[in-house]
């Protein structure tokens, strides 16, 4: 019993990339830069979506929610990772690890559902444009966003509670970049079959099902777009949807790889880079993709910047 409690008393050694000091120094600069840009980019999207009346539409409402999730998701991982990488003592408190586990799992799950909701919004806009305003009314949009946030909270409470109950029997070395369910399962010194099955079921619900619904939505969207006779109209429809589809492919591709591989998989460095990608890189790509490929957002940002410049 005394040995099993050592992790809760002393915390964990978050190894990260400490076995490669030169790579760790390079990654520290990259992660810090990406984190700052992520905060600036996603905050800008939230501000312009709120301040510009022309962007008060379901699409930008969901985009603002996505930016909010991305800011919180990256913040749950990046600051602790940067602090750990910048000191010789790689220790992370048990309470800090558990808090990070709950928050990151909940926000990651919420993003999975939110991306599926955004796909439905694009389906309604492209396939049923005449009924779009009546279908995607404010109450429905608020309900869908609430479902995304609440579903992440519920799965986090269930999944993480089952994970933290596993006895670790003195193991303190967490060979990863942050506290994540598949990694903590590997540390358990008891049979984890139930936890692995639960993780697989949760992964199917939050990854496979939303990704499948998104693919079905885009199959209908593609068919509807191809029926548009106007080249300009077809181009605009594809441009509106391609940004979201690109984000979906990047996010789901990396996170499915991490969560649907066996819990006892030995590809440690590969798992670290994959986790680094969907926690640090993908949240930055969202504002870049939506900003560079969206004329409305670029116009709103120019208006906001110019308005502030003139007012000052």
Coordinates of C-alpha atoms in Angstrom, one line a residue:
X1 CA 0.0 0.0 0.0
X2 CA 2.9 2.3 0.8
X3 CA 4.4 1.7 -2.6
X4 CA 1.1 2.2 -4.4
X5 CA 0.7 5.6 -2.8
X6 CA 4.1 6.9 -3.8
X7 CA 2.9 8.4 -7.1
X8 CA 0.2 10.4 -5.3
X9 CA 2.7 11.6 -2.7
X10 CA 5.6 12.5 -5.0
X11 CA 3.9 13.1 -8.3
X12 CA 5.2 12.1 -11.7
X13 CA 8.4 12.5 -13.6
X14 CA 7.2 13.9 -17.0
X15 CA 10.1 12.8 -19.2
X16 CA 9.0 14.3 -22.5
X17 CA 12.0 14.7 -24.7
X18 CA 14.6 14.8 -21.9
X19 CA 16.6 11.9 -23.4
X20 CA 17.3 14.2 -26.4
X21 CA 18.4 17.6 -24.9
X22 CA 19.1 19.3 -28.2
X23 CA 15.7 18.4 -29.6
X24 CA 14.1 19.5 -26.4
X25 CA 15.6 23.0 -26.6
X26 CA 14.4 23.3 -30.2
X27 CA 11.0 22.1 -29.4
X28 CA 10.8 24.5 -26.4
X29 CA 11.1 27.5 -28.8
X30 CA 8.7 26.0 -31.3
X31 CA 6.1 25.2 -28.7
X32 CA 6.4 28.6 -27.1
X33 CA 6.0 30.3 -30.5
X34 CA 3.1 28.1 -31.5
X35 CA 1.3 28.7 -28.2
X36 CA 1.6 32.5 -28.4
X37 CA 0.4 32.5 -32.0
X38 CA -2.4 30.1 -31.0
X39 CA -3.6 32.5 -28.3
X40 CA -3.4 35.5 -30.7
X41 CA -5.0 33.8 -33.7
X42 CA -7.9 32.2 -31.8
X43 CA -8.6 35.3 -29.7
X44 CA -8.7 37.4 -32.9
X45 CA -11.3 35.0 -34.4
X46 CA -13.5 35.2 -31.2
X47 CA -13.2 39.0 -31.2
X48 CA -14.1 39.6 -34.9
X49 CA -16.9 37.1 -34.7
X50 CA -18.4 39.0 -31.7
X51 CA -17.7 42.5 -32.9
X52 CA -18.6 42.3 -36.6
X53 CA -22.5 42.1 -37.1
X54 CA -21.9 40.5 -40.5
X55 CA -20.3 37.5 -38.8
X56 CA -23.2 36.9 -36.4
X57 CA -24.1 33.7 -38.2
X58 CA -24.2 30.0 -37.1
X59 CA -20.9 29.3 -39.0
X60 CA -18.9 31.9 -37.0
X61 CA -20.8 31.1 -33.8
X62 CA -19.5 27.6 -34.0
X63 CA -16.1 28.8 -35.2
X64 CA -15.9 31.0 -32.0
X65 CA -16.7 28.0 -29.9
X66 CA -14.0 26.0 -31.7
X67 CA -11.4 28.8 -31.0
X68 CA -12.4 28.9 -27.4
X69 CA -12.0 25.1 -27.1
X70 CA -8.6 25.4 -28.8
X71 CA -7.3 28.1 -26.5
X72 CA -8.3 26.2 -23.4
X73 CA -7.1 22.8 -24.8
X74 CA -3.7 24.1 -25.6
X75 CA -3.4 26.0 -22.3
X76 CA -4.1 22.8 -20.4
X77 CA -1.0 21.3 -21.9
X78 CA 1.5 23.9 -23.2
X79 CA 2.4 26.0 -20.1
X80 CA 3.1 22.9 -18.0
X81 CA 5.1 21.3 -20.8
X82 CA 7.2 24.5 -21.3
X83 CA 7.9 24.7 -17.5
X84 CA 8.9 21.0 -17.4
X85 CA 11.1 21.3 -20.5
X86 CA 12.9 24.3 -19.0
X87 CA 14.0 22.8 -15.8
X88 CA 16.2 19.9 -14.8
X89 CA 13.6 18.6 -12.3
X90 CA 10.9 17.0 -14.5
X91 CA 8.6 16.5 -11.6
X92 CA 4.9 17.2 -11.9
X93 CA 2.6 17.0 -8.9
X94 CA 0.0 14.2 -8.8
X95 CA -2.8 16.8 -8.4
X96 CA -1.5 18.8 -11.4
X97 CA -1.4 15.6 -13.5
X98 CA -5.0 14.6 -12.6
X99 CA -6.3 18.2 -13.2
X100 CA -4.6 18.2 -16.6
X101 CA -6.0 14.7 -17.4
X102 CA -9.6 15.8 -16.7
X103 CA -9.4 19.2 -18.5
X104 CA -7.5 18.0 -21.6
X105 CA -9.7 14.9 -22.1
X106 CA -12.9 17.0 -21.7
X107 CA -11.8 19.7 -24.1
X108 CA -10.5 17.2 -26.7
X109 CA -13.8 15.3 -26.6
X110 CA -15.8 18.6 -27.0
X111 CA -13.7 19.5 -30.0
X112 CA -14.6 16.2 -31.7
X113 CA -18.3 16.8 -31.3
X114 CA -18.0 20.5 -32.2
X115 CA -16.3 19.6 -35.5
X116 CA -19.2 17.3 -36.3
X117 CA -21.7 20.0 -35.5
X118 CA -19.9 22.4 -37.8
X119 CA -20.1 19.8 -40.6
X120 CA -23.9 19.6 -40.1
X121 CA -24.0 23.4 -40.3
X122 CA -22.2 23.3 -43.6
X123 CA -24.5 20.5 -44.8
X124 CA -27.6 22.7 -44.0
X125 CA -26.0 25.8 -45.7
X126 CA -25.1 24.0 -48.9
X127 CA -27.7 21.3 -49.4
X128 CA -30.7 23.3 -48.0
X129 CA -29.9 27.0 -48.5
X130 CA -33.5 28.1 -48.7
X131 CA -34.3 26.6 -45.2
X132 CA -30.9 27.4 -43.7
X133 CA -32.0 30.4 -41.5
X134 CA -35.0 28.6 -40.2
X135 CA -33.2 25.3 -39.6
X136 CA -30.1 26.7 -37.9
X137 CA -31.9 29.1 -35.6
X138 CA -30.1 30.6 -32.6
X139 CA -31.7 28.2 -30.1
X140 CA -30.6 25.2 -32.0
X141 CA -27.1 26.5 -32.4
X142 CA -26.8 27.2 -28.7
X143 CA -28.2 23.7 -27.9
X144 CA -25.7 22.0 -30.3
X145 CA -22.8 24.0 -28.8
X146 CA -23.9 23.1 -25.3
X147 CA -24.1 19.4 -26.2
X148 CA -20.5 19.6 -27.5
X149 CA -19.3 21.2 -24.2
X150 CA -21.4 18.9 -21.9
X151 CA -20.5 15.7 -23.7
X152 CA -16.8 16.5 -23.2
X153 CA -17.4 17.2 -19.5
X154 CA -19.3 13.9 -19.0
X155 CA -16.9 11.7 -20.8
X156 CA -14.0 13.3 -18.9
X157 CA -15.6 12.6 -15.6
X158 CA -16.3 9.0 -16.5
X159 CA -13.1 8.1 -18.3
X160 CA -10.6 10.0 -16.1
X161 CA -12.2 8.8 -12.9
X162 CA -11.8 5.2 -14.0
X163 CA -8.2 5.9 -15.0
X164 CA -7.1 7.6 -11.7
X165 CA -8.4 4.6 -9.7
X166 CA -5.8 2.3 -11.3
X167 CA -3.0 1.4 -8.8
X168 CA 0.4 2.5 -10.2
X169 CA 2.5 0.6 -7.6
X170 CA 5.2 3.2 -7.3
X171 CA 5.7 3.9 -11.0
X172 CA 6.5 7.7 -11.4
X173 CA 8.1 7.9 -14.8
X174 CA 5.6 9.3 -17.3
X175 CA 7.3 8.9 -20.7
X176 CA 5.1 11.4 -22.5
X177 CA 4.6 15.1 -22.9
X178 CA 1.5 15.4 -20.7
X179 CA -0.9 13.4 -18.6
X180 CA -3.1 11.5 -21.0
X181 CA -5.4 8.4 -20.6
X182 CA -3.6 5.9 -22.8
X183 CA -0.2 6.8 -21.2
X184 CA -1.5 6.5 -17.6
X185 CA -3.1 3.1 -18.4
X186 CA 0.4 1.9 -19.4
X187 CA 1.7 2.7 -15.9
X188 CA -0.9 0.5 -14.1
X189 CA 0.4 -2.7 -12.4
X190 CA -3.0 -4.5 -12.6
X191 CA -5.1 -5.9 -15.5
X192 CA -6.3 -2.9 -17.5
X193 CA -8.6 -4.8 -19.9
X194 CA -11.7 -3.0 -18.7
X195 CA -10.0 0.4 -19.0
X196 CA -8.8 -0.4 -22.5
X197 CA -12.3 -1.5 -23.6
X198 CA -13.8 1.6 -22.1
X199 CA -11.2 3.7 -23.8
X200 CA -11.9 2.0 -27.1
X201 CA -15.7 2.5 -26.7
X202 CA -15.2 6.2 -25.9
X203 CA -12.9 6.5 -28.9
X204 CA -15.5 5.0 -31.2
X205 CA -18.2 7.4 -29.8
X206 CA -16.1 10.6 -29.9
X207 CA -13.9 9.8 -32.9
X208 CA -15.2 7.2 -35.3
X209 CA -18.9 8.2 -35.1
X210 CA -18.4 12.0 -35.6
X211 CA -15.8 11.4 -38.3
X212 CA -18.2 9.1 -40.1
X213 CA -21.0 11.6 -39.8
X214 CA -18.7 14.3 -41.2
X215 CA -17.7 12.2 -44.2
X216 CA -21.4 11.4 -44.9
X217 CA -22.2 15.2 -44.6
X218 CA -19.4 16.0 -47.1
X219 CA -20.6 13.3 -49.5
X220 CA -24.0 15.1 -49.6
X221 CA -22.3 18.5 -49.8
X222 CA -20.1 17.4 -52.7
X223 CA -23.1 16.1 -54.6
X224 CA -25.0 19.3 -54.1
X225 CA -22.0 21.5 -55.1
X226 CA -21.4 19.5 -58.3
X227 CA -25.0 20.3 -59.3
X228 CA -24.4 24.1 -59.1
X229 CA -24.1 25.3 -62.7
X230 CA -22.3 28.6 -61.9
X231 CA -18.5 28.2 -61.6
X232 CA -18.3 31.1 -59.2
X233 CA -21.0 29.6 -57.0
X234 CA -19.4 26.2 -57.0
X235 CA -16.0 27.7 -56.1
X236 CA -17.5 29.7 -53.2
X237 CA -19.3 26.6 -51.8
X238 CA -16.1 24.5 -52.0
X239 CA -14.1 27.3 -50.4
X240 CA -16.5 27.6 -47.5
X241 CA -16.4 23.9 -46.8
X242 CA -12.7 23.0 -47.6
X243 CA -11.4 24.9 -44.6
X244 CA -13.5 22.9 -42.2
X245 CA -12.7 19.7 -44.0
X246 CA -8.9 20.4 -43.8
X247 CA -9.1 21.0 -40.0
X248 CA -11.1 17.8 -39.6
X249 CA -8.6 15.6 -41.5
X250 CA -5.7 17.0 -39.5
X251 CA -7.3 16.8 -36.1
X252 CA -9.1 13.4 -36.4
X253 CA -6.1 11.8 -38.3
X254 CA -3.7 12.4 -35.5
X255 CA -6.0 11.8 -32.5
X256 CA -7.4 8.6 -34.0
X257 CA -3.9 7.3 -34.4
X258 CA -3.2 8.0 -30.7
X259 CA -6.4 6.7 -29.1
X260 CA -7.1 3.6 -31.3
X261 CA -3.8 2.0 -31.0
X262 CA -3.3 -0.7 -28.3
X263 CA -2.8 0.8 -24.9
X264 CA 0.4 -1.2 -24.5
X265 CA 1.9 0.0 -27.7
X266 CA 5.6 0.6 -27.5
X267 CA 6.0 3.5 -30.0
X268 CA 6.8 6.1 -27.3
X269 CA 8.4 8.8 -29.4
X270 CA 5.9 8.4 -32.1
X271 CA 3.1 8.9 -29.6
X272 CA 4.8 12.0 -28.2
X273 CA 5.0 13.7 -31.6
X274 CA 1.4 12.8 -32.5
X275 CA 0.1 14.2 -29.1
X276 CA 2.3 17.3 -29.7
X277 CA 0.7 17.7 -33.1
X278 CA -3.0 17.6 -32.0
X279 CA -2.5 19.6 -28.8
X280 CA -0.1 22.3 -30.0
X281 CA 0.0 22.4 -33.9
X282 CA -3.7 21.8 -34.9
X283 CA -5.2 24.5 -32.6
X284 CA -2.9 27.0 -34.4
X285 CA -3.8 25.7 -37.8
X286 CA -7.5 26.4 -37.2
X287 CA -7.2 30.3 -37.2
X288 CA -4.6 30.2 -39.9
X289 CA -6.8 28.1 -42.2
X290 CA -10.0 30.0 -41.6
X291 CA -8.3 33.4 -41.8
X292 CA -6.2 32.8 -44.9
X293 CA -9.1 31.1 -46.8
X294 CA -12.0 33.2 -45.6
X295 CA -12.6 36.7 -47.1
X296 CA -15.2 37.6 -44.5
X297 CA -12.8 37.0 -41.6
X298 CA -10.0 38.9 -43.3
X299 CA -12.3 41.8 -44.1
X300 CA -13.6 41.9 -40.5
X301 CA -10.0 41.8 -39.1
X302 CA -8.9 44.7 -41.4
X303 CA -12.0 46.7 -40.3
X304 CA -11.2 46.0 -36.7
X305 CA -7.6 46.9 -37.0
X306 CA -8.2 50.1 -39.0
X307 CA -11.0 51.1 -36.7
X308 CA -8.7 50.8 -33.7
X309 CA -5.9 52.7 -35.5
X310 CA -8.2 55.6 -36.4
X311 CA -9.8 55.7 -32.9
X312 CA -6.4 55.9 -31.3

